[in-house]
Coordinates of N, CA and C in Angstrom, one line a residue:
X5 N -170.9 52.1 -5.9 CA -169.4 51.9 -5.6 C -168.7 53.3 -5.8
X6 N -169.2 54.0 -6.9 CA -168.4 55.5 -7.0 C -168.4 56.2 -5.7
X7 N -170.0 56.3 -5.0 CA -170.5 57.2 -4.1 C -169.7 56.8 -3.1
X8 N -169.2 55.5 -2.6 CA -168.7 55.1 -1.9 C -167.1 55.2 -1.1
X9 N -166.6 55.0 -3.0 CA -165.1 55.4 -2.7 C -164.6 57.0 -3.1
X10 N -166.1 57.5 -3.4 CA -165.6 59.4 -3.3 C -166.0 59.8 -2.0
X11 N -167.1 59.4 -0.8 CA -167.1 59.5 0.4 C -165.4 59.2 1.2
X12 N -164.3 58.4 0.8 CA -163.0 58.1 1.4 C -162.3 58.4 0.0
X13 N -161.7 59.5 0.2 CA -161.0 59.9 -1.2 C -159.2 59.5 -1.1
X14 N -159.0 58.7 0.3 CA -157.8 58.4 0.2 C -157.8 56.7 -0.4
X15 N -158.5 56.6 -0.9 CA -158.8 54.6 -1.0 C -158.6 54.9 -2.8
X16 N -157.9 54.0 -3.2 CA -157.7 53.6 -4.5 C -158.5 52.3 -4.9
X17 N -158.9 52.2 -5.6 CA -159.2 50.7 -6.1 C -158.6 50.5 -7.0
X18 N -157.3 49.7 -6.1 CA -156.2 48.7 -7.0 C -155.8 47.9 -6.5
X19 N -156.9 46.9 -6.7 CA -156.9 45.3 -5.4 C -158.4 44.6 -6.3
X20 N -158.3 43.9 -5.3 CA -159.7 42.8 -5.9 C -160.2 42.5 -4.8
X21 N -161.6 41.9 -4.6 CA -162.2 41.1 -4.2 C -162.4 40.1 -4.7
X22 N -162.2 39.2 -3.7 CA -162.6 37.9 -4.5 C -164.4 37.2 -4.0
X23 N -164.8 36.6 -4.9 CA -166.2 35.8 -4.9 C -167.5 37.0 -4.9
X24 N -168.3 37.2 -4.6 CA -169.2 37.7 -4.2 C -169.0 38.0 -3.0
X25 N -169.2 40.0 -3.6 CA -169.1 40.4 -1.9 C -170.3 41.6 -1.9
X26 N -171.2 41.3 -0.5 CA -172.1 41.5 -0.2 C -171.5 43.2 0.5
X27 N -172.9 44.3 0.0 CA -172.6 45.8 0.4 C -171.7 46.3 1.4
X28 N -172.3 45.7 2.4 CA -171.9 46.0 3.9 C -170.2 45.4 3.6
X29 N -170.1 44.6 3.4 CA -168.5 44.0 3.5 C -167.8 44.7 3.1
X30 N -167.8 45.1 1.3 CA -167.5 46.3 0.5 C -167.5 47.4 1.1
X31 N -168.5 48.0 2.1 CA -168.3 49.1 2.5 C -167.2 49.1 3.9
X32 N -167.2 47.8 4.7 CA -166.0 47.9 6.2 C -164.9 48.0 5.0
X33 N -164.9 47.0 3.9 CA -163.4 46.9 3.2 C -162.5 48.3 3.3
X34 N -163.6 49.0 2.9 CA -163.3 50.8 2.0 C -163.0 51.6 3.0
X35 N -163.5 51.0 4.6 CA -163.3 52.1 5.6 C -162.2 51.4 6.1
X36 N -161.8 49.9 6.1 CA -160.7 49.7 6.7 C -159.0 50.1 5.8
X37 N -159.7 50.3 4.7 CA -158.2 50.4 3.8 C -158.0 52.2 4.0
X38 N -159.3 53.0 4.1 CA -159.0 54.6 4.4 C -158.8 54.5 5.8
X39 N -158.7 54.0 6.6 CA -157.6 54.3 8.4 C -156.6 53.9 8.0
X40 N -156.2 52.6 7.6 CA -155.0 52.3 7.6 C -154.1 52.6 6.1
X41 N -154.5 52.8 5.2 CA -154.1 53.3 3.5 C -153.6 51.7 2.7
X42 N -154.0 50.8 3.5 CA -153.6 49.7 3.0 C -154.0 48.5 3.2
X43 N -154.0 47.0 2.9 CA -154.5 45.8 3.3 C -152.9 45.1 3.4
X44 N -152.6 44.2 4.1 CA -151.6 43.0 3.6 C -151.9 41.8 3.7
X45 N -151.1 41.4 3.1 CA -151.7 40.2 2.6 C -150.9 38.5 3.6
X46 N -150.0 38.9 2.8 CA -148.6 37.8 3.2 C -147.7 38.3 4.6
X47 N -147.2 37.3 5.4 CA -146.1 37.9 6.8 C -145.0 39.0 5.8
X48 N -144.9 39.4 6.6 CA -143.4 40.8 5.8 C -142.7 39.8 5.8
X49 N -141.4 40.6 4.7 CA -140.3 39.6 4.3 C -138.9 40.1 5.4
X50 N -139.0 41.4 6.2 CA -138.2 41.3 7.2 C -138.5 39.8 8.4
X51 N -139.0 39.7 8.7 CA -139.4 38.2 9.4 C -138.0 37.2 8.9
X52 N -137.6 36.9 7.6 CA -136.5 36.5 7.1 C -136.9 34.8 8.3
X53 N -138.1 34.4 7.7 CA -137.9 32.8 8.1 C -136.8 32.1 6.9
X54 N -136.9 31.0 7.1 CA -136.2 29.9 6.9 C -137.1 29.3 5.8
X55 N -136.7 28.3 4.7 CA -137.8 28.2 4.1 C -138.6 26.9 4.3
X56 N -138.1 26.4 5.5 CA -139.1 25.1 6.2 C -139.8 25.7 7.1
X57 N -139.6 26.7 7.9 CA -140.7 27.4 8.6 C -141.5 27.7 8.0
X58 N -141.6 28.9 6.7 CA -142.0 29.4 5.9 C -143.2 28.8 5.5
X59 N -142.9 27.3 4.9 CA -143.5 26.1 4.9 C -144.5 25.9 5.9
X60 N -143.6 25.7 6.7 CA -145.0 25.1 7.9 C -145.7 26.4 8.8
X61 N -145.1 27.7 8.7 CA -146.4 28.7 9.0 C -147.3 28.6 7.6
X62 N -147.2 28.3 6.7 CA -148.2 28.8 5.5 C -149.4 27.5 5.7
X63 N -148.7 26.2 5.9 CA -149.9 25.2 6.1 C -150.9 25.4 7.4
X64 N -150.0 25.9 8.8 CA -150.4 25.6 9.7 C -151.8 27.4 9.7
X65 N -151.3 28.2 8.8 CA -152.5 28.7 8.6 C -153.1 28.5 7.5
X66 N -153.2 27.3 7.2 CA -154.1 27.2 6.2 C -155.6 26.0 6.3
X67 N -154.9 25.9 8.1 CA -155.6 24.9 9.1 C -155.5 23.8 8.7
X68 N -154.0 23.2 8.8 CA -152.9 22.0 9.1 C -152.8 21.8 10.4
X69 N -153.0 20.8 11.0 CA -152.6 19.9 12.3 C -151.3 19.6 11.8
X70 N -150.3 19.9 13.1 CA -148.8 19.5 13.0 C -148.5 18.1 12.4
X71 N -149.3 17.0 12.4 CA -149.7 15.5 12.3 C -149.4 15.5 10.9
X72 N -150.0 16.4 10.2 CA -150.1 16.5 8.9 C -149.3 17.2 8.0
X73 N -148.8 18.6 8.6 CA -147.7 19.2 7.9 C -146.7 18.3 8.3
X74 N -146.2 17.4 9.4 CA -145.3 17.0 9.2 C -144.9 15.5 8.1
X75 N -146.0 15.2 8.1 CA -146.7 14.1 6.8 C -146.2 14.9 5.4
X76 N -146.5 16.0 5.3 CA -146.8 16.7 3.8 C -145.5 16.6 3.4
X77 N -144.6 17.4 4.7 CA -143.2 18.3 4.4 C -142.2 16.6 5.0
X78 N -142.5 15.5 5.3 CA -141.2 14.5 5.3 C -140.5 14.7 6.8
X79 N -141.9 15.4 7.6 CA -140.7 15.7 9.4 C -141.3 14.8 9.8
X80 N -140.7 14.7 11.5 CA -141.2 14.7 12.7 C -142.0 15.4 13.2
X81 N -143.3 15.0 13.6 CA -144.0 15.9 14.9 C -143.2 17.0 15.5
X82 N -142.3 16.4 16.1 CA -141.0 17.3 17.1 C -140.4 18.6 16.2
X83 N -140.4 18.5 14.7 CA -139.5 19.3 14.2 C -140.3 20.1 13.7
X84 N -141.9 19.9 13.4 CA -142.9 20.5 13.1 C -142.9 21.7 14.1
X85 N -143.1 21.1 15.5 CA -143.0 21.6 16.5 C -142.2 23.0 16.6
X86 N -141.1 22.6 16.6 CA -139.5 23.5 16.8 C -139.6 24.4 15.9
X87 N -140.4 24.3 14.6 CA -140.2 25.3 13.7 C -141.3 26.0 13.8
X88 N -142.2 25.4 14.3 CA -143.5 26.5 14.5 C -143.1 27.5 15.8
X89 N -142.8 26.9 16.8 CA -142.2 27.3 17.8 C -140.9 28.2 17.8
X90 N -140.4 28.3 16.7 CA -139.1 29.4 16.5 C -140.4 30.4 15.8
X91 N -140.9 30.3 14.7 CA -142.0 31.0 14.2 C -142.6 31.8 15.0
X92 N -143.2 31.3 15.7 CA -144.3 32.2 16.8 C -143.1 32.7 17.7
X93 N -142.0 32.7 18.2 CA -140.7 33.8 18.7 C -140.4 34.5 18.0
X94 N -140.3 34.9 16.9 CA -140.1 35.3 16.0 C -141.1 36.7 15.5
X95 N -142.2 36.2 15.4 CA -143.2 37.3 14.9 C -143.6 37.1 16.2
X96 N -143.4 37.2 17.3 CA -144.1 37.8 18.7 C -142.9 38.8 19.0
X97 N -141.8 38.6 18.8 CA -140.1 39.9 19.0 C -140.7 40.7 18.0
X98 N -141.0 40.5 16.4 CA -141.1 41.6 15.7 C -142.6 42.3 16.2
X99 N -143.7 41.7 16.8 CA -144.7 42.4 16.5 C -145.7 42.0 17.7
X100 N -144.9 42.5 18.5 CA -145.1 42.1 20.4 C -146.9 42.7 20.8
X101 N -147.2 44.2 20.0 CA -148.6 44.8 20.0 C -149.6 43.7 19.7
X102 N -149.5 42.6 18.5 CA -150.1 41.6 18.2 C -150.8 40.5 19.5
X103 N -150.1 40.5 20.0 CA -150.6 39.2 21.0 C -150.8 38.1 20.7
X104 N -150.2 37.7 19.5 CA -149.9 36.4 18.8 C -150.2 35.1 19.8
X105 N -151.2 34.8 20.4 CA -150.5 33.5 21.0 C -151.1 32.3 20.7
X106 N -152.2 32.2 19.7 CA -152.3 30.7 19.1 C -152.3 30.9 17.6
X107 N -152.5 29.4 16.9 CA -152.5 29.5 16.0 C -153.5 29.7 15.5
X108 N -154.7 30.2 15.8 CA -155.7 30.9 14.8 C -155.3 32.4 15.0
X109 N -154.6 32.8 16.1 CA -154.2 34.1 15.9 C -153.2 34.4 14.8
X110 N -152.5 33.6 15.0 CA -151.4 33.5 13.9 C -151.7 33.4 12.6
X111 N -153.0 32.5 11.8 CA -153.5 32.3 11.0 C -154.0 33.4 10.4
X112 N -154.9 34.4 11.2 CA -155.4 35.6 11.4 C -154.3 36.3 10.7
X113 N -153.2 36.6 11.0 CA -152.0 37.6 11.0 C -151.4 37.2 10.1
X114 N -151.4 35.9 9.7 CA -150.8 35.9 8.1 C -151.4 35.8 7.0
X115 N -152.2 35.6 6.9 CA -153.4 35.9 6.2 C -153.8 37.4 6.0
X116 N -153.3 38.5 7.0 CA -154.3 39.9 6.7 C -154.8 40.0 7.3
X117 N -155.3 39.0 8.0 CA -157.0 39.4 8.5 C -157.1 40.1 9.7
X118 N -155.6 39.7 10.8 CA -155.5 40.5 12.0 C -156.1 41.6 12.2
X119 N -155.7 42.3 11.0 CA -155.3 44.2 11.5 C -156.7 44.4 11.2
X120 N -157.3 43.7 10.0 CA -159.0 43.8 9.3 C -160.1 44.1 10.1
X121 N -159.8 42.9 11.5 CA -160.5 42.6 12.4 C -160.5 43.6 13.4
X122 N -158.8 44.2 13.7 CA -159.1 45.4 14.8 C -159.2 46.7 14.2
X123 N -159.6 47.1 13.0 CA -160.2 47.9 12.3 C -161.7 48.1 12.6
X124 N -161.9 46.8 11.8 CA -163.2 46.8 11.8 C -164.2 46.5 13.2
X125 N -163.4 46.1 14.5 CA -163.8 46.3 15.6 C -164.1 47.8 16.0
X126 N -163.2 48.3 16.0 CA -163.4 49.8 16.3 C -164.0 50.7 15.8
X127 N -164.1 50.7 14.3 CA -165.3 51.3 13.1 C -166.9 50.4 13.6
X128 N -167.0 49.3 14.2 CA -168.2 49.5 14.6 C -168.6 50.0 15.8
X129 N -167.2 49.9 17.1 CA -167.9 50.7 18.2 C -167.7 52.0 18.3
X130 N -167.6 52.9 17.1 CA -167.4 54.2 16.7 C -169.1 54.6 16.4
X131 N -169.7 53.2 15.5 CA -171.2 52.9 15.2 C -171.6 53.0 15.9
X132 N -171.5 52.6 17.1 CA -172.6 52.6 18.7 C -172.4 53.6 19.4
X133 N -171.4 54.5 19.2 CA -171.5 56.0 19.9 C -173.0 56.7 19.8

């Protein structure tokens, strides 16, 4: 782990992993946080949803069918709808480079994992050079 994070001397370890994480993962982690100097976690708080959207992006990435967040949170289907649908206009105006267009993309992007992914896309076809 030393050798690893003195090979990227811009990487801090002041974060966690959670469960058991296997070398290779530990090591894309270390190269994805030295390109970008960071991980996130949560949507930014400029976004400024509403806090029934809020609501229903956090279930519907948490792999919630509208059927069911609207069950949890006391809606309609329809309103489920409207607010996911203001949501995804919303973070596709702020972050139009994303290409946000379903909800595992979306799930992807609020969660973190988007930018993870096109990191670590590119650090492996850097590998295949």
């Amino acid at each position: 782990m030393q050798r690893l994070l003195a090979s990227h001397p811009r990487v801090h370890p002041r974060g966690f992993l959670v469960g058991r994480t296997e070398p290779r993962d530990l090591e894309l982690a270390v190269q994805v946080i030295a390109r970008d100097g960071r991980m996130h976690r949560y949507p930014p708080l400029e976004l400024n949803l509403p806090k029934r959207e809020r609501r229903v992006l956090r279930l519907v990435a948490s792999g919630l069918e509208n059927k069911r967040i609207a069950k949890a949170l006391g809606l309609s289907d329809r309103v489920v709808s409207r607010y996911l649908d203001n949501t995804f206009n919303k973070v596709r105006a702020m972050y139009p480079e994303l290409n946000l267009e379903n909800r595992t993309r979306l799930a992807l992007w609020f969660w973190g994992v988007w930018e993870v992914l096109q990191v670590a896309e590119s650090v492996f076809e850097e590998g295949r050079e």
